[in-house]
Amino acid sequence: IVVVLVTIIQLEVLSIAFQKLGLSPEGALLLVLGALLGSGINIPVATIRRLPSSRPPTEVPRRFRQPDITAIPGRTILAINLGGCIIPLGMCLYLLVRHLVSPFDLLPALLAVTVVSYVFSRPIAGIGIGMPILIAPLVAVLAALLLEPANAAPLAFSSVVLGVLLGADILRLADIRTRDVPFASIGGAGTFDGVFLTGIIAVLLA
């Protein structure tokens, strides 16, 4: 019963967040289910050569266990998470096409979130890149309220999704090479911060 209630509450909260982005209740629920189900799908796109490290191997916490993908000696498999990266990026594109987010407002907000995400993100041995989960959403919300207070939620979502991807993921790829990480998923739970989750927090705060 507790599991069912928690699941219903989570789905309701996520649906409310997406409705703030202009989606219908049905569309919001469909997108939420797609993101939740897609969070377990990692699409390998490349491999990164790992640099020799004197650090002893780190036991990875259970909630950060990597998917069952055959490790390549000396290399890190880089993947893109469907629910945590591809779907949020698609949502950002939707907001831009529907003119719910102005590119002129997005650029300064994106720059602020990218810089903060890079500064506060840190390599974590055995896991990958981590950062305090509320930092980026708070910066995105503040920037959105200053630039477009009447339409803060879509701007906050877009800037935090793109900013975390750039600042904490893309710009930190070089740090992954020095860590004993056989697998890294952009937007996935574990090696990178959950892009989807930070976007939802930003919308709820806005």
PDB file of C-alpha atoms in Angstrom:
ATOM      1  CA  ILE A   1       0.000   0.000   0.000  1.00  0.00           C
ATOM      2  CA  VAL A   2       2.822   2.397   0.907  1.00  0.00           C
ATOM      3  CA  VAL A   3       4.583   1.711  -2.399  1.00  0.00           C
ATOM      4  CA  VAL A   4       1.369   2.356  -4.353  1.00  0.00           C
ATOM      5  CA  LEU A   5       0.673   5.596  -2.476  1.00  0.00           C
ATOM      6  CA  VAL A   6       4.216   6.878  -2.933  1.00  0.00           C
ATOM      7  CA  THR A   7       4.077   6.055  -6.646  1.00  0.00           C
ATOM      8  CA  ILE A   8       0.762   7.882  -7.076  1.00  0.00           C
ATOM      9  CA  ILE A   9       2.094  10.942  -5.234  1.00  0.00           C
ATOM     10  CA  GLN A  10       5.253  11.000  -7.342  1.00  0.00           C
ATOM     11  CA  LEU A  11       3.285  10.718 -10.597  1.00  0.00           C
ATOM     12  CA  GLU A  12       0.916  13.474  -9.456  1.00  0.00           C
ATOM     13  CA  VAL A  13       3.781  15.813  -8.539  1.00  0.00           C
ATOM     14  CA  LEU A  14       5.511  15.183 -11.860  1.00  0.00           C
ATOM     15  CA  SER A  15       2.252  15.709 -13.747  1.00  0.00           C
ATOM     16  CA  ILE A  16       1.721  19.045 -11.981  1.00  0.00           C
ATOM     17  CA  ALA A  17       5.240  20.091 -12.940  1.00  0.00           C
ATOM     18  CA  PHE A  18       4.707  19.330 -16.618  1.00  0.00           C
ATOM     19  CA  GLN A  19       1.294  20.995 -16.628  1.00  0.00           C
ATOM     20  CA  LYS A  20       3.131  24.158 -15.553  1.00  0.00           C
ATOM     21  CA  LEU A  21       5.052  23.770 -18.814  1.00  0.00           C
ATOM     22  CA  GLY A  22       1.851  23.976 -20.817  1.00  0.00           C
ATOM     23  CA  LEU A  23       1.124  20.284 -21.300  1.00  0.00           C
ATOM     24  CA  SER A  24      -2.319  18.769 -20.938  1.00  0.00           C
ATOM     25  CA  PRO A  25      -2.829  16.331 -18.033  1.00  0.00           C
ATOM     26  CA  GLU A  26      -2.787  13.431 -20.491  1.00  0.00           C
ATOM     27  CA  GLY A  27       0.346  14.686 -22.216  1.00  0.00           C
ATOM     28  CA  ALA A  28       2.051  15.321 -18.891  1.00  0.00           C
ATOM     29  CA  LEU A  29       1.269  11.810 -17.659  1.00  0.00           C
ATOM     30  CA  LEU A  30       2.495  10.274 -20.918  1.00  0.00           C
ATOM     31  CA  LEU A  31       5.751  12.219 -20.735  1.00  0.00           C
ATOM     32  CA  VAL A  32       6.243  11.314 -17.060  1.00  0.00           C
ATOM     33  CA  LEU A  33       5.720   7.618 -17.739  1.00  0.00           C
ATOM     34  CA  GLY A  34       8.087   7.806 -20.706  1.00  0.00           C
ATOM     35  CA  ALA A  35      10.767   9.465 -18.601  1.00  0.00           C
ATOM     36  CA  LEU A  36      10.362   7.012 -15.727  1.00  0.00           C
ATOM     37  CA  LEU A  37      10.398   3.937 -17.947  1.00  0.00           C
ATOM     38  CA  GLY A  38      13.175   5.383 -20.091  1.00  0.00           C
ATOM     39  CA  SER A  39      15.392   5.980 -17.055  1.00  0.00           C
ATOM     40  CA  GLY A  40      16.415   2.333 -17.245  1.00  0.00           C
ATOM     41  CA  ILE A  41      17.459   2.573 -20.901  1.00  0.00           C
ATOM     42  CA  ASN A  42      21.047   3.642 -21.591  1.00  0.00           C
ATOM     43  CA  ILE A  43      22.158   3.936 -25.214  1.00  0.00           C
ATOM     44  CA  PRO A  44      25.952   3.489 -25.644  1.00  0.00           C
ATOM     45  CA  VAL A  45      27.322   6.096 -28.036  1.00  0.00           C
ATOM     46  CA  ALA A  46      31.112   6.109 -27.548  1.00  0.00           C
ATOM     47  CA  THR A  47      34.033   4.942 -25.460  1.00  0.00           C
ATOM     48  CA  ILE A  48      36.560   7.087 -23.603  1.00  0.00           C
ATOM     49  CA  ARG A  49      40.106   5.949 -22.890  1.00  0.00           C
ATOM     50  CA  ARG A  50      40.765   5.894 -19.152  1.00  0.00           C
ATOM     51  CA  LEU A  51      44.024   7.376 -17.913  1.00  0.00           C
ATOM     52  CA  PRO A  52      46.160   5.369 -15.466  1.00  0.00           C
ATOM     53  CA  SER A  53      45.187   6.123 -11.880  1.00  0.00           C
ATOM     54  CA  SER A  54      46.863   5.289  -8.582  1.00  0.00           C
ATOM     55  CA  ARG A  55      43.551   5.413  -6.738  1.00  0.00           C
ATOM     56  CA  PRO A  56      42.352   2.073  -5.414  1.00  0.00           C
ATOM     57  CA  PRO A  57      39.039   0.822  -6.875  1.00  0.00           C
ATOM     58  CA  THR A  58      36.043   2.236  -5.039  1.00  0.00           C
ATOM     59  CA  GLU A  59      33.068   0.111  -4.100  1.00  0.00           C
ATOM     60  CA  VAL A  60      30.067   1.633  -5.837  1.00  0.00           C
ATOM     61  CA  PRO A  61      26.978   2.118  -3.617  1.00  0.00           C
ATOM     62  CA  ARG A  62      24.070  -0.180  -4.457  1.00  0.00           C
ATOM     63  CA  ARG A  63      21.843   2.623  -5.776  1.00  0.00           C
ATOM     64  CA  PHE A  64      24.580   3.579  -8.235  1.00  0.00           C
ATOM     65  CA  ARG A  65      25.145   0.098  -9.660  1.00  0.00           C
ATOM     66  CA  GLN A  66      26.027   0.164 -13.330  1.00  0.00           C
ATOM     67  CA  PRO A  67      23.894  -1.618 -15.975  1.00  0.00           C
ATOM     68  CA  ASP A  68      24.906  -5.074 -17.138  1.00  0.00           C
ATOM     69  CA  ILE A  69      27.144  -3.939 -19.977  1.00  0.00           C
ATOM     70  CA  THR A  70      30.390  -5.748 -20.713  1.00  0.00           C
ATOM     71  CA  ALA A  71      33.254  -3.567 -19.513  1.00  0.00           C
ATOM     72  CA  ILE A  72      36.081  -2.721 -21.899  1.00  0.00           C
ATOM     73  CA  PRO A  73      39.535  -2.836 -20.248  1.00  0.00           C
ATOM     74  CA  GLY A  74      41.082   0.608 -20.077  1.00  0.00           C
ATOM     75  CA  ARG A  75      38.044   2.378 -21.484  1.00  0.00           C
ATOM     76  CA  THR A  76      34.824   3.932 -20.177  1.00  0.00           C
ATOM     77  CA  ILE A  77      31.613   3.271 -22.082  1.00  0.00           C
ATOM     78  CA  LEU A  78      29.736   6.557 -22.561  1.00  0.00           C
ATOM     79  CA  ALA A  79      25.965   6.267 -22.922  1.00  0.00           C
ATOM     80  CA  ILE A  80      22.960   8.582 -23.142  1.00  0.00           C
ATOM     81  CA  ASN A  81      19.996   7.869 -20.878  1.00  0.00           C
ATOM     82  CA  LEU A  82      16.634   7.911 -22.634  1.00  0.00           C
ATOM     83  CA  GLY A  83      14.531   9.141 -19.704  1.00  0.00           C
ATOM     84  CA  GLY A  84      17.125  11.419 -18.128  1.00  0.00           C
ATOM     85  CA  CYS A  85      18.633  13.054 -21.204  1.00  0.00           C
ATOM     86  CA  ILE A  86      16.903  12.452 -24.544  1.00  0.00           C
ATOM     87  CA  ILE A  87      13.344  13.069 -23.328  1.00  0.00           C
ATOM     88  CA  PRO A  88      14.249  16.273 -21.393  1.00  0.00           C
ATOM     89  CA  LEU A  89      16.108  17.551 -24.463  1.00  0.00           C
ATOM     90  CA  GLY A  90      13.044  16.821 -26.553  1.00  0.00           C
ATOM     91  CA  MET A  91      10.959  18.784 -24.065  1.00  0.00           C
ATOM     92  CA  CYS A  92      13.344  21.749 -24.327  1.00  0.00           C
ATOM     93  CA  LEU A  93      13.015  21.662 -28.115  1.00  0.00           C
ATOM     94  CA  TYR A  94       9.216  21.540 -27.759  1.00  0.00           C
ATOM     95  CA  LEU A  95       9.241  24.630 -25.535  1.00  0.00           C
ATOM     96  CA  LEU A  96      11.415  26.526 -28.032  1.00  0.00           C
ATOM     97  CA  VAL A  97       9.301  25.523 -31.047  1.00  0.00           C
ATOM     98  CA  ARG A  98       6.101  26.515 -29.238  1.00  0.00           C
ATOM     99  CA  HIS A  99       7.736  29.865 -28.370  1.00  0.00           C
ATOM    100  CA  LEU A 100       7.188  29.226 -24.658  1.00  0.00           C
ATOM    101  CA  VAL A 101      10.868  30.008 -24.143  1.00  0.00           C
ATOM    102  CA  SER A 102      12.648  32.928 -25.772  1.00  0.00           C
ATOM    103  CA  PRO A 103      16.191  32.189 -27.045  1.00  0.00           C
ATOM    104  CA  PHE A 104      17.249  35.662 -25.900  1.00  0.00           C
ATOM    105  CA  ASP A 105      16.195  34.838 -22.329  1.00  0.00           C
ATOM    106  CA  LEU A 106      17.499  31.284 -22.514  1.00  0.00           C
ATOM    107  CA  LEU A 107      21.082  32.216 -23.394  1.00  0.00           C
ATOM    108  CA  PRO A 108      21.943  34.247 -20.233  1.00  0.00           C
ATOM    109  CA  ALA A 109      20.055  31.792 -17.986  1.00  0.00           C
ATOM    110  CA  LEU A 110      21.831  28.870 -19.656  1.00  0.00           C
ATOM    111  CA  LEU A 111      25.216  30.544 -19.194  1.00  0.00           C
ATOM    112  CA  ALA A 112      24.584  31.082 -15.477  1.00  0.00           C
ATOM    113  CA  VAL A 113      23.471  27.478 -14.861  1.00  0.00           C
ATOM    114  CA  THR A 114      26.342  26.064 -16.927  1.00  0.00           C
ATOM    115  CA  VAL A 115      28.969  27.995 -14.970  1.00  0.00           C
ATOM    116  CA  VAL A 116      27.456  27.097 -11.589  1.00  0.00           C
ATOM    117  CA  SER A 117      27.075  23.435 -12.580  1.00  0.00           C
ATOM    118  CA  TYR A 118      30.706  23.231 -13.639  1.00  0.00           C
ATOM    119  CA  VAL A 119      31.989  24.967 -10.504  1.00  0.00           C
ATOM    120  CA  PHE A 120      29.963  22.872  -8.055  1.00  0.00           C
ATOM    121  CA  SER A 121      30.263  19.501  -9.814  1.00  0.00           C
ATOM    122  CA  ARG A 122      33.010  17.161  -8.659  1.00  0.00           C
ATOM    123  CA  PRO A 123      34.406  13.823  -9.843  1.00  0.00           C
ATOM    124  CA  ILE A 124      33.539  11.011  -7.426  1.00  0.00           C
ATOM    125  CA  ALA A 125      35.697   7.890  -7.563  1.00  0.00           C
ATOM    126  CA  GLY A 126      33.745   4.813  -8.572  1.00  0.00           C
ATOM    127  CA  ILE A 127      30.638   6.830  -9.492  1.00  0.00           C
ATOM    128  CA  GLY A 128      31.513   9.698 -11.838  1.00  0.00           C
ATOM    129  CA  ILE A 129      30.345  13.304 -11.587  1.00  0.00           C
ATOM    130  CA  GLY A 130      28.232  14.529  -8.688  1.00  0.00           C
ATOM    131  CA  MET A 131      26.935  17.878  -7.491  1.00  0.00           C
ATOM    132  CA  PRO A 132      24.447  19.205  -4.912  1.00  0.00           C
ATOM    133  CA  ILE A 133      21.070  18.589  -6.492  1.00  0.00           C
ATOM    134  CA  LEU A 134      19.458  21.929  -5.510  1.00  0.00           C
ATOM    135  CA  ILE A 135      22.220  24.268  -6.707  1.00  0.00           C
ATOM    136  CA  ALA A 136      21.411  24.260 -10.423  1.00  0.00           C
ATOM    137  CA  PRO A 137      17.595  24.428 -10.017  1.00  0.00           C
ATOM    138  CA  LEU A 138      17.869  27.390  -7.643  1.00  0.00           C
ATOM    139  CA  VAL A 139      20.117  29.311 -10.055  1.00  0.00           C
ATOM    140  CA  ALA A 140      17.789  28.487 -12.962  1.00  0.00           C
ATOM    141  CA  VAL A 141      14.723  29.667 -11.042  1.00  0.00           C
ATOM    142  CA  LEU A 142      16.383  32.923  -9.954  1.00  0.00           C
ATOM    143  CA  ALA A 143      17.519  33.623 -13.514  1.00  0.00           C
ATOM    144  CA  ALA A 144      14.066  32.812 -14.898  1.00  0.00           C
ATOM    145  CA  LEU A 145      12.318  35.065 -12.377  1.00  0.00           C
ATOM    146  CA  LEU A 146      14.639  37.932 -13.254  1.00  0.00           C
ATOM    147  CA  LEU A 147      14.429  37.486 -17.037  1.00  0.00           C
ATOM    148  CA  GLU A 148      10.851  36.281 -17.569  1.00  0.00           C
ATOM    149  CA  PRO A 149       8.824  36.286 -14.321  1.00  0.00           C
ATOM    150  CA  ALA A 150       5.510  35.721 -16.120  1.00  0.00           C
ATOM    151  CA  ASN A 151       6.823  32.591 -17.835  1.00  0.00           C
ATOM    152  CA  ALA A 152       9.432  31.380 -15.343  1.00  0.00           C
ATOM    153  CA  ALA A 153       8.695  27.632 -15.323  1.00  0.00           C
ATOM    154  CA  PRO A 154       9.515  26.845 -19.001  1.00  0.00           C
ATOM    155  CA  LEU A 155      12.633  29.011 -18.891  1.00  0.00           C
ATOM    156  CA  ALA A 156      13.811  27.452 -15.622  1.00  0.00           C
ATOM    157  CA  PHE A 157      13.290  23.929 -17.006  1.00  0.00           C
ATOM    158  CA  SER A 158      15.123  24.593 -20.277  1.00  0.00           C
ATOM    159  CA  SER A 159      18.051  26.422 -18.707  1.00  0.00           C
ATOM    160  CA  VAL A 160      18.632  23.819 -15.975  1.00  0.00           C
ATOM    161  CA  VAL A 161      18.375  20.836 -18.328  1.00  0.00           C
ATOM    162  CA  LEU A 162      20.767  22.312 -20.885  1.00  0.00           C
ATOM    163  CA  GLY A 163      22.994  23.931 -18.237  1.00  0.00           C
ATOM    164  CA  VAL A 164      23.529  20.733 -16.242  1.00  0.00           C
ATOM    165  CA  LEU A 165      24.187  18.760 -19.422  1.00  0.00           C
ATOM    166  CA  LEU A 166      26.829  21.269 -20.474  1.00  0.00           C
ATOM    167  CA  GLY A 167      28.391  22.229 -17.141  1.00  0.00           C
ATOM    168  CA  ALA A 168      28.258  19.004 -15.147  1.00  0.00           C
ATOM    169  CA  ASP A 169      28.291  16.433 -17.941  1.00  0.00           C
ATOM    170  CA  ILE A 170      29.863  17.554 -21.223  1.00  0.00           C
ATOM    171  CA  LEU A 171      32.520  19.847 -19.737  1.00  0.00           C
ATOM    172  CA  ARG A 172      33.397  17.184 -17.142  1.00  0.00           C
ATOM    173  CA  LEU A 173      34.027  14.361 -19.597  1.00  0.00           C
ATOM    174  CA  ALA A 174      37.777  14.846 -19.216  1.00  0.00           C
ATOM    175  CA  ASP A 175      37.471  14.143 -15.477  1.00  0.00           C
ATOM    176  CA  ILE A 176      35.765  10.819 -16.161  1.00  0.00           C
ATOM    177  CA  ARG A 177      38.938   9.616 -17.869  1.00  0.00           C
ATOM    178  CA  THR A 178      40.858   9.793 -14.591  1.00  0.00           C
ATOM    179  CA  ARG A 179      38.260   7.826 -12.596  1.00  0.00           C
ATOM    180  CA  ASP A 180      37.833   4.098 -12.265  1.00  0.00           C
ATOM    181  CA  VAL A 181      34.430   4.148 -13.956  1.00  0.00           C
ATOM    182  CA  PRO A 182      33.721   1.476 -16.607  1.00  0.00           C
ATOM    183  CA  PHE A 183      30.373   3.042 -17.551  1.00  0.00           C
ATOM    184  CA  ALA A 184      29.058   6.622 -17.619  1.00  0.00           C
ATOM    185  CA  SER A 185      25.506   7.601 -18.546  1.00  0.00           C
ATOM    186  CA  ILE A 186      24.611  11.194 -19.367  1.00  0.00           C
ATOM    187  CA  GLY A 187      21.353  11.882 -17.582  1.00  0.00           C
ATOM    188  CA  GLY A 188      21.321   8.469 -15.929  1.00  0.00           C
ATOM    189  CA  ALA A 189      21.107   7.777 -12.206  1.00  0.00           C
ATOM    190  CA  GLY A 190      24.632   7.115 -11.036  1.00  0.00           C
ATOM    191  CA  THR A 191      27.574   8.461 -12.965  1.00  0.00           C
ATOM    192  CA  PHE A 192      26.008  11.821 -13.797  1.00  0.00           C
ATOM    193  CA  ASP A 193      23.460  13.947 -11.991  1.00  0.00           C
ATOM    194  CA  GLY A 194      19.859  13.250 -13.029  1.00  0.00           C
ATOM    195  CA  VAL A 195      19.132  15.962 -15.610  1.00  0.00           C
ATOM    196  CA  PHE A 196      15.447  15.109 -15.637  1.00  0.00           C
ATOM    197  CA  LEU A 197      15.204  15.393 -11.849  1.00  0.00           C
ATOM    198  CA  THR A 198      16.876  18.810 -11.700  1.00  0.00           C
ATOM    199  CA  GLY A 199      14.488  20.052 -14.393  1.00  0.00           C
ATOM    200  CA  ILE A 200      11.457  18.911 -12.406  1.00  0.00           C
ATOM    201  CA  ILE A 201      12.764  20.562  -9.226  1.00  0.00           C
ATOM    202  CA  ALA A 202      13.323  23.833 -11.107  1.00  0.00           C
ATOM    203  CA  VAL A 203       9.751  23.795 -12.459  1.00  0.00           C
ATOM    204  CA  LEU A 204       8.262  23.081  -9.044  1.00  0.00           C
ATOM    205  CA  LEU A 205      10.314  25.884  -7.465  1.00  0.00           C
ATOM    206  CA  ALA A 206       9.288  28.321 -10.209  1.00  0.00           C
TER     207      ALA A 206
END
